[in-house]
Amino acid sequence: MTPPSPSWRDHRDLSTTAPPVPAPGDPAFYLDIGEFQGADYARNAFTAGTAEEAGTLSELLGLSAGDRVLDVGCGDGRHLRWLAGRGVRGTGVDVSPALLDAGRAAATLAGVGPLLDLEVADARELVAWLGERAGTFDVAWSLCQGALGTSPVSDPGVVAGLAAAVRPGGAVAFTCFHALFAARHLAPGDAFDTVGLVHHQRTEVRGPDHARRTTDLWTAAYTAREAAALAGRAGLEQVSVRGVEPGAYGRRDDGEVALDDPEVLVLARRPALR
């Protein structure tokens, strides 16, 4: 283990060690998790909030039937399936083929398969993946640290990809892990880099046949101001910033972020043509 920066702290605010943060060119560490879980991804507790999250975003962004949404780091496409049930067309990308296979099966079962397109892609290469699809979506988002938040170095590129995906006047939404929450609620075994604002955890994930694995997670964390700055650096016009948690995207007003909100939701727009 390479010695980390001395800014890494544990839950007692003592100096600690953590594995090196993956470099931008390293394989996406979420790939192995997705391939292990597959259809069992839907058993994660946070997926219970899908309808509230998608419904709140649909209202905040003014989505209607026929609109096109790009979900980056879509997992099994759970938010897109909810939207498809209301006539919204969705394209989802994720690094895990197993998660996307599970999403296609679930979409077929729900009768919304024709409205969904799920493709393998690395969010860090989103601009290249878009190609001729750049500027064709009404909304692009990345939620629940599905793609954004995995590296403070590559995150600006992910947001730039979201901005490039939407038409002029189109909307961008993303959630970031909230740095103030992370620092307040470190658990034994966690480590938090107070300079780089990266949270390291060892967490258990569950897969088929009750199989369990323990894996490393690194999550780039942001204050509300820094999250909004990500949007600004991508050329987006800020619309709102609010504190959220899984299954509770609608509990805060614009500009309301509590210390105990685990995530920050940024809503922004690509400038309209003038």
PDB file of C-alpha atoms in Angstrom:
ATOM      1  CA  MET A   1       0.000   0.000   0.000  1.00  0.00           C
ATOM      2  CA  THR A   2       1.381   3.362  -1.019  1.00  0.00           C
ATOM      3  CA  PRO A   3       1.407   5.801   1.907  1.00  0.00           C
ATOM      4  CA  PRO A   4      -1.428   8.292   1.328  1.00  0.00           C
ATOM      5  CA  SER A   5      -1.471  11.999   1.949  1.00  0.00           C
ATOM      6  CA  PRO A   6      -1.240  12.928   5.653  1.00  0.00           C
ATOM      7  CA  SER A   7      -4.642  14.570   5.224  1.00  0.00           C
ATOM      8  CA  TRP A   8      -6.415  11.202   5.454  1.00  0.00           C
ATOM      9  CA  ARG A   9      -8.386  11.046   8.737  1.00  0.00           C
ATOM     10  CA  ASP A  10     -10.393   8.325  10.437  1.00  0.00           C
ATOM     11  CA  HIS A  11     -13.685   8.540  12.361  1.00  0.00           C
ATOM     12  CA  ARG A  12     -11.805   9.757  15.457  1.00  0.00           C
ATOM     13  CA  ASP A  13     -10.125  12.539  13.417  1.00  0.00           C
ATOM     14  CA  LEU A  14      -6.776  10.756  13.695  1.00  0.00           C
ATOM     15  CA  SER A  15      -4.272  10.323  10.874  1.00  0.00           C
ATOM     16  CA  THR A  16      -4.871   7.068   9.003  1.00  0.00           C
ATOM     17  CA  THR A  17      -4.034   5.258   5.773  1.00  0.00           C
ATOM     18  CA  ALA A  18      -6.107   4.334   2.739  1.00  0.00           C
ATOM     19  CA  PRO A  19      -5.419   2.595  -0.579  1.00  0.00           C
ATOM     20  CA  PRO A  20      -4.318   4.984  -3.344  1.00  0.00           C
ATOM     21  CA  VAL A  21      -7.186   6.687  -5.157  1.00  0.00           C
ATOM     22  CA  PRO A  22      -7.563   5.105  -8.631  1.00  0.00           C
ATOM     23  CA  ALA A  23      -5.938   7.132 -11.391  1.00  0.00           C
ATOM     24  CA  PRO A  24      -8.104   8.459 -14.246  1.00  0.00           C
ATOM     25  CA  GLY A  25      -6.816   5.799 -16.640  1.00  0.00           C
ATOM     26  CA  ASP A  26      -7.336   2.873 -14.258  1.00  0.00           C
ATOM     27  CA  PRO A  27     -10.185   0.420 -14.930  1.00  0.00           C
ATOM     28  CA  ALA A  28     -13.490   1.604 -13.479  1.00  0.00           C
ATOM     29  CA  PHE A  29     -13.685  -0.043 -10.054  1.00  0.00           C
ATOM     30  CA  TYR A  30     -17.490  -0.119 -10.239  1.00  0.00           C
ATOM     31  CA  LEU A  31     -17.280  -2.585 -13.138  1.00  0.00           C
ATOM     32  CA  ASP A  32     -16.489  -5.556 -10.904  1.00  0.00           C
ATOM     33  CA  ILE A  33     -19.305  -4.629  -8.520  1.00  0.00           C
ATOM     34  CA  GLY A  34     -21.850  -4.414 -11.326  1.00  0.00           C
ATOM     35  CA  GLU A  35     -20.719  -7.648 -12.922  1.00  0.00           C
ATOM     36  CA  PHE A  36     -20.969  -9.410  -9.548  1.00  0.00           C
ATOM     37  CA  GLN A  37     -24.437  -8.114  -8.710  1.00  0.00           C
ATOM     38  CA  GLY A  38     -26.173  -8.204 -12.089  1.00  0.00           C
ATOM     39  CA  ALA A  39     -29.921  -8.505 -11.531  1.00  0.00           C
ATOM     40  CA  ASP A  40     -29.326  -8.484  -7.768  1.00  0.00           C
ATOM     41  CA  TYR A  41     -28.475  -4.785  -8.064  1.00  0.00           C
ATOM     42  CA  ALA A  42     -32.213  -4.204  -7.677  1.00  0.00           C
ATOM     43  CA  ARG A  43     -32.006  -5.594  -4.120  1.00  0.00           C
ATOM     44  CA  ASN A  44     -29.845  -2.679  -2.925  1.00  0.00           C
ATOM     45  CA  ALA A  45     -31.771  -0.642  -0.375  1.00  0.00           C
ATOM     46  CA  PHE A  46     -31.249   2.631  -2.236  1.00  0.00           C
ATOM     47  CA  THR A  47     -33.225   1.375  -5.243  1.00  0.00           C
ATOM     48  CA  ALA A  48     -36.426   1.635  -3.169  1.00  0.00           C
ATOM     49  CA  GLY A  49     -36.336   5.387  -3.793  1.00  0.00           C
ATOM     50  CA  THR A  50     -36.432   5.142  -7.582  1.00  0.00           C
ATOM     51  CA  ALA A  51     -40.015   6.344  -8.106  1.00  0.00           C
ATOM     52  CA  GLU A  52     -39.628   9.350  -5.792  1.00  0.00           C
ATOM     53  CA  GLU A  53     -36.330  10.371  -7.376  1.00  0.00           C
ATOM     54  CA  ALA A  54     -37.498  10.019 -10.975  1.00  0.00           C
ATOM     55  CA  GLY A  55     -40.844  11.642 -10.196  1.00  0.00           C
ATOM     56  CA  THR A  56     -39.251  14.621  -8.467  1.00  0.00           C
ATOM     57  CA  LEU A  57     -36.731  15.139 -11.267  1.00  0.00           C
ATOM     58  CA  SER A  58     -39.474  14.808 -13.865  1.00  0.00           C
ATOM     59  CA  GLU A  59     -41.390  17.598 -12.148  1.00  0.00           C
ATOM     60  CA  LEU A  60     -38.388  19.846 -11.510  1.00  0.00           C
ATOM     61  CA  LEU A  61     -37.147  19.505 -15.085  1.00  0.00           C
ATOM     62  CA  GLY A  62     -40.553  19.627 -16.744  1.00  0.00           C
ATOM     63  CA  LEU A  63     -40.270  16.255 -18.466  1.00  0.00           C
ATOM     64  CA  SER A  64     -43.136  15.065 -20.637  1.00  0.00           C
ATOM     65  CA  ALA A  65     -43.910  12.167 -22.959  1.00  0.00           C
ATOM     66  CA  GLY A  66     -41.638  12.130 -25.997  1.00  0.00           C
ATOM     67  CA  ASP A  67     -38.701  13.834 -24.297  1.00  0.00           C
ATOM     68  CA  ARG A  68     -35.293  12.179 -24.535  1.00  0.00           C
ATOM     69  CA  VAL A  69     -33.223  11.518 -21.394  1.00  0.00           C
ATOM     70  CA  LEU A  70     -29.626  10.309 -21.146  1.00  0.00           C
ATOM     71  CA  ASP A  71     -28.756   8.531 -17.867  1.00  0.00           C
ATOM     72  CA  VAL A  72     -24.988   8.216 -17.339  1.00  0.00           C
ATOM     73  CA  GLY A  73     -24.003   5.466 -14.909  1.00  0.00           C
ATOM     74  CA  CYS A  74     -27.553   4.150 -15.171  1.00  0.00           C
ATOM     75  CA  GLY A  75     -27.003   0.826 -13.391  1.00  0.00           C
ATOM     76  CA  ASP A  76     -29.912  -1.356 -14.474  1.00  0.00           C
ATOM     77  CA  GLY A  77     -31.781   1.639 -15.904  1.00  0.00           C
ATOM     78  CA  ARG A  78     -34.224   1.855 -13.006  1.00  0.00           C
ATOM     79  CA  HIS A  79     -34.924   5.591 -13.364  1.00  0.00           C
ATOM     80  CA  LEU A  80     -35.340   5.294 -17.119  1.00  0.00           C
ATOM     81  CA  ARG A  81     -37.836   2.446 -16.738  1.00  0.00           C
ATOM     82  CA  TRP A  82     -39.968   4.626 -14.477  1.00  0.00           C
ATOM     83  CA  LEU A  83     -39.863   7.446 -17.013  1.00  0.00           C
ATOM     84  CA  ALA A  84     -40.599   5.083 -19.900  1.00  0.00           C
ATOM     85  CA  GLY A  85     -43.830   4.140 -18.161  1.00  0.00           C
ATOM     86  CA  ARG A  86     -44.813   7.784 -18.712  1.00  0.00           C
ATOM     87  CA  GLY A  87     -43.755   7.916 -22.356  1.00  0.00           C
ATOM     88  CA  VAL A  88     -40.258   9.391 -21.931  1.00  0.00           C
ATOM     89  CA  ARG A  89     -37.599   7.913 -24.212  1.00  0.00           C
ATOM     90  CA  GLY A  90     -34.390   6.958 -22.415  1.00  0.00           C
ATOM     91  CA  THR A  91     -30.806   6.107 -23.259  1.00  0.00           C
ATOM     92  CA  GLY A  92     -28.678   4.685 -20.482  1.00  0.00           C
ATOM     93  CA  VAL A  93     -24.944   3.999 -20.381  1.00  0.00           C
ATOM     94  CA  ASP A  94     -22.973   2.032 -17.811  1.00  0.00           C
ATOM     95  CA  VAL A  95     -19.623   0.246 -17.657  1.00  0.00           C
ATOM     96  CA  SER A  96     -21.234  -3.036 -16.557  1.00  0.00           C
ATOM     97  CA  PRO A  97     -22.728  -5.311 -19.249  1.00  0.00           C
ATOM     98  CA  ALA A  98     -24.319  -7.451 -16.529  1.00  0.00           C
ATOM     99  CA  LEU A  99     -26.257  -4.493 -15.114  1.00  0.00           C
ATOM    100  CA  LEU A 100     -27.423  -3.484 -18.577  1.00  0.00           C
ATOM    101  CA  ASP A 101     -28.546  -7.058 -19.341  1.00  0.00           C
ATOM    102  CA  ALA A 102     -30.565  -6.996 -16.131  1.00  0.00           C
ATOM    103  CA  GLY A 103     -32.049  -3.645 -17.143  1.00  0.00           C
ATOM    104  CA  ARG A 104     -33.091  -4.889 -20.582  1.00  0.00           C
ATOM    105  CA  ALA A 105     -34.788  -7.911 -19.045  1.00  0.00           C
ATOM    106  CA  ALA A 106     -36.614  -5.739 -16.515  1.00  0.00           C
ATOM    107  CA  ALA A 107     -37.693  -3.293 -19.242  1.00  0.00           C
ATOM    108  CA  THR A 108     -39.090  -6.121 -21.350  1.00  0.00           C
ATOM    109  CA  LEU A 109     -40.957  -7.513 -18.358  1.00  0.00           C
ATOM    110  CA  ALA A 110     -42.405  -4.047 -17.664  1.00  0.00           C
ATOM    111  CA  GLY A 111     -43.431  -3.629 -21.306  1.00  0.00           C
ATOM    112  CA  VAL A 112     -41.283  -0.536 -21.870  1.00  0.00           C
ATOM    113  CA  GLY A 113     -38.391  -2.092 -23.797  1.00  0.00           C
ATOM    114  CA  PRO A 114     -39.041  -0.147 -27.038  1.00  0.00           C
ATOM    115  CA  LEU A 115     -38.558   3.153 -25.203  1.00  0.00           C
ATOM    116  CA  LEU A 116     -35.133   2.249 -23.763  1.00  0.00           C
ATOM    117  CA  ASP A 117     -31.671   1.971 -25.276  1.00  0.00           C
ATOM    118  CA  LEU A 118     -29.015   0.669 -22.861  1.00  0.00           C
ATOM    119  CA  GLU A 119     -25.373   0.691 -23.985  1.00  0.00           C
ATOM    120  CA  VAL A 120     -21.968  -0.096 -22.509  1.00  0.00           C
ATOM    121  CA  ALA A 121     -19.843   3.026 -22.109  1.00  0.00           C
ATOM    122  CA  ASP A 122     -17.376   4.528 -19.647  1.00  0.00           C
ATOM    123  CA  ALA A 123     -18.627   7.884 -18.317  1.00  0.00           C
ATOM    124  CA  ARG A 124     -15.056   9.184 -18.422  1.00  0.00           C
ATOM    125  CA  GLU A 125     -15.201   8.860 -22.225  1.00  0.00           C
ATOM    126  CA  LEU A 126     -18.712  10.275 -22.581  1.00  0.00           C
ATOM    127  CA  VAL A 127     -17.881  13.036 -25.046  1.00  0.00           C
ATOM    128  CA  ALA A 128     -16.253  10.540 -27.416  1.00  0.00           C
ATOM    129  CA  TRP A 129     -19.154   8.085 -27.009  1.00  0.00           C
ATOM    130  CA  LEU A 130     -21.708  10.760 -27.871  1.00  0.00           C
ATOM    131  CA  GLY A 131     -20.370  11.450 -31.361  1.00  0.00           C
ATOM    132  CA  GLU A 132     -23.296  12.504 -33.551  1.00  0.00           C
ATOM    133  CA  ARG A 133     -25.665  12.124 -30.592  1.00  0.00           C
ATOM    134  CA  ALA A 134     -24.194  15.233 -28.953  1.00  0.00           C
ATOM    135  CA  GLY A 135     -26.806  17.928 -28.501  1.00  0.00           C
ATOM    136  CA  THR A 136     -29.751  15.611 -29.169  1.00  0.00           C
ATOM    137  CA  PHE A 137     -31.050  14.965 -25.628  1.00  0.00           C
ATOM    138  CA  ASP A 138     -33.531  17.111 -23.727  1.00  0.00           C
ATOM    139  CA  VAL A 139     -32.083  16.055 -20.360  1.00  0.00           C
ATOM    140  CA  ALA A 140     -28.856  14.350 -19.269  1.00  0.00           C
ATOM    141  CA  TRP A 141     -28.171  13.236 -15.718  1.00  0.00           C
ATOM    142  CA  SER A 142     -25.893  11.181 -13.488  1.00  0.00           C
ATOM    143  CA  LEU A 143     -27.381  10.085 -10.170  1.00  0.00           C
ATOM    144  CA  CYS A 144     -26.422   8.203  -7.025  1.00  0.00           C
ATOM    145  CA  GLN A 145     -22.674   8.243  -7.776  1.00  0.00           C
ATOM    146  CA  GLY A 146     -23.307   5.925 -10.716  1.00  0.00           C
ATOM    147  CA  ALA A 147     -20.602   7.692 -12.735  1.00  0.00           C
ATOM    148  CA  LEU A 148     -19.985  11.097 -11.205  1.00  0.00           C
ATOM    149  CA  GLY A 149     -18.099  11.016  -7.911  1.00  0.00           C
ATOM    150  CA  THR A 150     -15.764   8.143  -8.657  1.00  0.00           C
ATOM    151  CA  SER A 151     -12.756  10.435  -9.151  1.00  0.00           C
ATOM    152  CA  PRO A 152     -12.140  14.129  -8.436  1.00  0.00           C
ATOM    153  CA  VAL A 153      -9.829  14.172 -11.460  1.00  0.00           C
ATOM    154  CA  SER A 154     -12.275  12.758 -14.002  1.00  0.00           C
ATOM    155  CA  ASP A 155     -15.515  14.245 -12.617  1.00  0.00           C
ATOM    156  CA  PRO A 156     -15.197  17.533 -14.574  1.00  0.00           C
ATOM    157  CA  GLY A 157     -15.026  15.512 -17.789  1.00  0.00           C
ATOM    158  CA  VAL A 158     -18.192  13.632 -16.882  1.00  0.00           C
ATOM    159  CA  VAL A 159     -20.084  16.886 -16.322  1.00  0.00           C
ATOM    160  CA  ALA A 160     -18.675  18.241 -19.573  1.00  0.00           C
ATOM    161  CA  GLY A 161     -20.103  15.161 -21.279  1.00  0.00           C
ATOM    162  CA  LEU A 162     -23.520  15.767 -19.726  1.00  0.00           C
ATOM    163  CA  ALA A 163     -23.409  19.346 -20.979  1.00  0.00           C
ATOM    164  CA  ALA A 164     -22.427  18.225 -24.473  1.00  0.00           C
ATOM    165  CA  ALA A 165     -25.242  15.683 -24.585  1.00  0.00           C
ATOM    166  CA  VAL A 166     -28.149  18.116 -24.325  1.00  0.00           C
ATOM    167  CA  ARG A 167     -29.577  20.506 -26.865  1.00  0.00           C
ATOM    168  CA  PRO A 168     -29.299  24.276 -26.318  1.00  0.00           C
ATOM    169  CA  GLY A 169     -31.678  25.019 -23.464  1.00  0.00           C
ATOM    170  CA  GLY A 170     -31.596  21.382 -22.379  1.00  0.00           C
ATOM    171  CA  ALA A 171     -31.277  20.416 -18.714  1.00  0.00           C
ATOM    172  CA  VAL A 172     -28.495  18.679 -16.803  1.00  0.00           C
ATOM    173  CA  ALA A 173     -28.869  17.123 -13.345  1.00  0.00           C
ATOM    174  CA  PHE A 174     -26.324  15.374 -11.166  1.00  0.00           C
ATOM    175  CA  THR A 175     -25.855  14.353  -7.569  1.00  0.00           C
ATOM    176  CA  CYS A 176     -22.594  14.547  -5.632  1.00  0.00           C
ATOM    177  CA  PHE A 177     -21.639  13.011  -2.306  1.00  0.00           C
ATOM    178  CA  HIS A 178     -21.828  15.826   0.269  1.00  0.00           C
ATOM    179  CA  ALA A 179     -18.420  16.533   1.843  1.00  0.00           C
ATOM    180  CA  LEU A 180     -19.857  17.997   5.064  1.00  0.00           C
ATOM    181  CA  PHE A 181     -22.008  14.912   5.627  1.00  0.00           C
ATOM    182  CA  ALA A 182     -19.110  12.573   4.885  1.00  0.00           C
ATOM    183  CA  ALA A 183     -16.829  14.278   7.373  1.00  0.00           C
ATOM    184  CA  ARG A 184     -19.516  14.288  10.090  1.00  0.00           C
ATOM    185  CA  HIS A 185     -20.456  10.622   9.730  1.00  0.00           C
ATOM    186  CA  LEU A 186     -17.279   8.618   9.201  1.00  0.00           C
ATOM    187  CA  ALA A 187     -17.726   5.041  10.377  1.00  0.00           C
ATOM    188  CA  PRO A 188     -14.994   2.899  11.930  1.00  0.00           C
ATOM    189  CA  GLY A 189     -12.781   1.742   9.076  1.00  0.00           C
ATOM    190  CA  ASP A 190     -13.598   4.734   6.864  1.00  0.00           C
ATOM    191  CA  ALA A 191     -11.015   7.288   5.812  1.00  0.00           C
ATOM    192  CA  PHE A 192     -11.576  10.833   4.573  1.00  0.00           C
ATOM    193  CA  ASP A 193      -9.065  13.018   2.774  1.00  0.00           C
ATOM    194  CA  THR A 194      -9.646  16.499   4.161  1.00  0.00           C
ATOM    195  CA  VAL A 195      -7.651  18.112   1.340  1.00  0.00           C
ATOM    196  CA  GLY A 196      -8.723  16.058  -1.673  1.00  0.00           C
ATOM    197  CA  LEU A 197     -12.252  15.498  -0.268  1.00  0.00           C
ATOM    198  CA  VAL A 198     -12.317  11.794  -1.097  1.00  0.00           C
ATOM    199  CA  HIS A 199     -14.131   9.288   1.094  1.00  0.00           C
ATOM    200  CA  HIS A 200     -12.769   5.732   1.233  1.00  0.00           C
ATOM    201  CA  GLN A 201     -14.879   2.834   2.496  1.00  0.00           C
ATOM    202  CA  ARG A 202     -14.734  -0.931   2.646  1.00  0.00           C
ATOM    203  CA  THR A 203     -18.271  -2.044   1.937  1.00  0.00           C
ATOM    204  CA  GLU A 204     -20.118  -5.320   1.510  1.00  0.00           C
ATOM    205  CA  VAL A 205     -22.087  -5.964  -1.662  1.00  0.00           C
ATOM    206  CA  ARG A 206     -24.469  -8.859  -2.175  1.00  0.00           C
ATOM    207  CA  GLY A 207     -24.885 -10.885  -5.325  1.00  0.00           C
ATOM    208  CA  PRO A 208     -26.657 -14.024  -6.557  1.00  0.00           C
ATOM    209  CA  ASP A 209     -27.398 -16.894  -4.197  1.00  0.00           C
ATOM    210  CA  HIS A 210     -26.706 -14.709  -1.149  1.00  0.00           C
ATOM    211  CA  ALA A 211     -23.030 -14.423  -2.099  1.00  0.00           C
ATOM    212  CA  ARG A 212     -21.200 -11.521  -0.473  1.00  0.00           C
ATOM    213  CA  ARG A 213     -18.057  -9.596  -1.316  1.00  0.00           C
ATOM    214  CA  THR A 214     -16.207  -6.811   0.427  1.00  0.00           C
ATOM    215  CA  THR A 215     -14.823  -4.143  -1.869  1.00  0.00           C
ATOM    216  CA  ASP A 216     -13.154  -0.725  -1.805  1.00  0.00           C
ATOM    217  CA  LEU A 217     -15.120   2.393  -2.677  1.00  0.00           C
ATOM    218  CA  TRP A 218     -13.638   5.818  -3.301  1.00  0.00           C
ATOM    219  CA  THR A 219     -16.157   8.655  -3.538  1.00  0.00           C
ATOM    220  CA  ALA A 220     -15.208  12.206  -4.451  1.00  0.00           C
ATOM    221  CA  ALA A 221     -17.148  14.528  -2.147  1.00  0.00           C
ATOM    222  CA  TYR A 222     -18.194  18.132  -2.731  1.00  0.00           C
ATOM    223  CA  THR A 223     -19.552  21.092  -0.871  1.00  0.00           C
ATOM    224  CA  ALA A 224     -22.630  22.664  -2.467  1.00  0.00           C
ATOM    225  CA  ARG A 225     -20.467  25.499  -3.805  1.00  0.00           C
ATOM    226  CA  GLU A 226     -18.002  23.077  -5.404  1.00  0.00           C
ATOM    227  CA  ALA A 227     -20.806  21.012  -6.919  1.00  0.00           C
ATOM    228  CA  ALA A 228     -22.274  24.134  -8.511  1.00  0.00           C
ATOM    229  CA  ALA A 229     -18.798  25.073  -9.758  1.00  0.00           C
ATOM    230  CA  LEU A 230     -18.602  21.768 -11.652  1.00  0.00           C
ATOM    231  CA  ALA A 231     -21.642  22.863 -13.645  1.00  0.00           C
ATOM    232  CA  GLY A 232     -20.248  26.338 -14.235  1.00  0.00           C
ATOM    233  CA  ARG A 233     -16.909  25.009 -15.499  1.00  0.00           C
ATOM    234  CA  ALA A 234     -18.802  22.920 -18.050  1.00  0.00           C
ATOM    235  CA  GLY A 235     -20.442  26.066 -19.425  1.00  0.00           C
ATOM    236  CA  LEU A 236     -23.810  25.359 -17.821  1.00  0.00           C
ATOM    237  CA  GLU A 237     -26.083  27.940 -16.275  1.00  0.00           C
ATOM    238  CA  GLN A 238     -26.942  27.007 -12.703  1.00  0.00           C
ATOM    239  CA  VAL A 239     -30.605  26.553 -11.923  1.00  0.00           C
ATOM    240  CA  SER A 240     -30.614  25.174  -8.387  1.00  0.00           C
ATOM    241  CA  VAL A 241     -28.664  23.331  -5.692  1.00  0.00           C
ATOM    242  CA  ARG A 242     -30.358  21.409  -2.891  1.00  0.00           C
ATOM    243  CA  GLY A 243     -29.627  18.669  -0.372  1.00  0.00           C
ATOM    244  CA  VAL A 244     -31.012  15.210  -1.112  1.00  0.00           C
ATOM    245  CA  GLU A 245     -30.807  11.593  -0.051  1.00  0.00           C
ATOM    246  CA  PRO A 246     -31.902   8.417  -1.842  1.00  0.00           C
ATOM    247  CA  GLY A 247     -35.686   8.398  -2.057  1.00  0.00           C
ATOM    248  CA  ALA A 248     -35.979  12.032  -0.908  1.00  0.00           C
ATOM    249  CA  TYR A 249     -35.070  14.324  -3.792  1.00  0.00           C
ATOM    250  CA  GLY A 250     -38.043  16.569  -3.176  1.00  0.00           C
ATOM    251  CA  ARG A 251     -37.710  17.309   0.531  1.00  0.00           C
ATOM    252  CA  ARG A 252     -35.592  20.491   0.208  1.00  0.00           C
ATOM    253  CA  ASP A 253     -36.239  23.790  -1.496  1.00  0.00           C
ATOM    254  CA  ASP A 254     -33.817  25.389  -3.934  1.00  0.00           C
ATOM    255  CA  GLY A 255     -30.739  26.523  -2.005  1.00  0.00           C
ATOM    256  CA  GLU A 256     -31.519  24.434   1.086  1.00  0.00           C
ATOM    257  CA  VAL A 257     -28.666  22.089   2.046  1.00  0.00           C
ATOM    258  CA  ALA A 258     -28.509  20.638   5.556  1.00  0.00           C
ATOM    259  CA  LEU A 259     -25.340  19.334   7.186  1.00  0.00           C
ATOM    260  CA  ASP A 260     -26.917  15.886   7.358  1.00  0.00           C
ATOM    261  CA  ASP A 261     -27.940  15.716   3.694  1.00  0.00           C
ATOM    262  CA  PRO A 262     -25.759  12.934   2.261  1.00  0.00           C
ATOM    263  CA  GLU A 263     -25.903  14.230  -1.313  1.00  0.00           C
ATOM    264  CA  VAL A 264     -26.160  17.504  -3.200  1.00  0.00           C
ATOM    265  CA  LEU A 265     -28.364  17.735  -6.285  1.00  0.00           C
ATOM    266  CA  VAL A 266     -27.407  20.267  -8.955  1.00  0.00           C
ATOM    267  CA  LEU A 267     -29.876  21.262 -11.672  1.00  0.00           C
ATOM    268  CA  ALA A 268     -28.494  23.318 -14.550  1.00  0.00           C
ATOM    269  CA  ARG A 269     -29.140  24.170 -18.184  1.00  0.00           C
ATOM    270  CA  ARG A 270     -27.127  24.517 -21.334  1.00  0.00           C
ATOM    271  CA  PRO A 271     -27.458  28.132 -22.488  1.00  0.00           C
ATOM    272  CA  ALA A 272     -30.120  28.591 -25.167  1.00  0.00           C
ATOM    273  CA  LEU A 273     -29.150  29.869 -28.579  1.00  0.00           C
ATOM    274  CA  ARG A 274     -29.493  33.619 -28.949  1.00  0.00           C
TER     275      ARG A 274
END
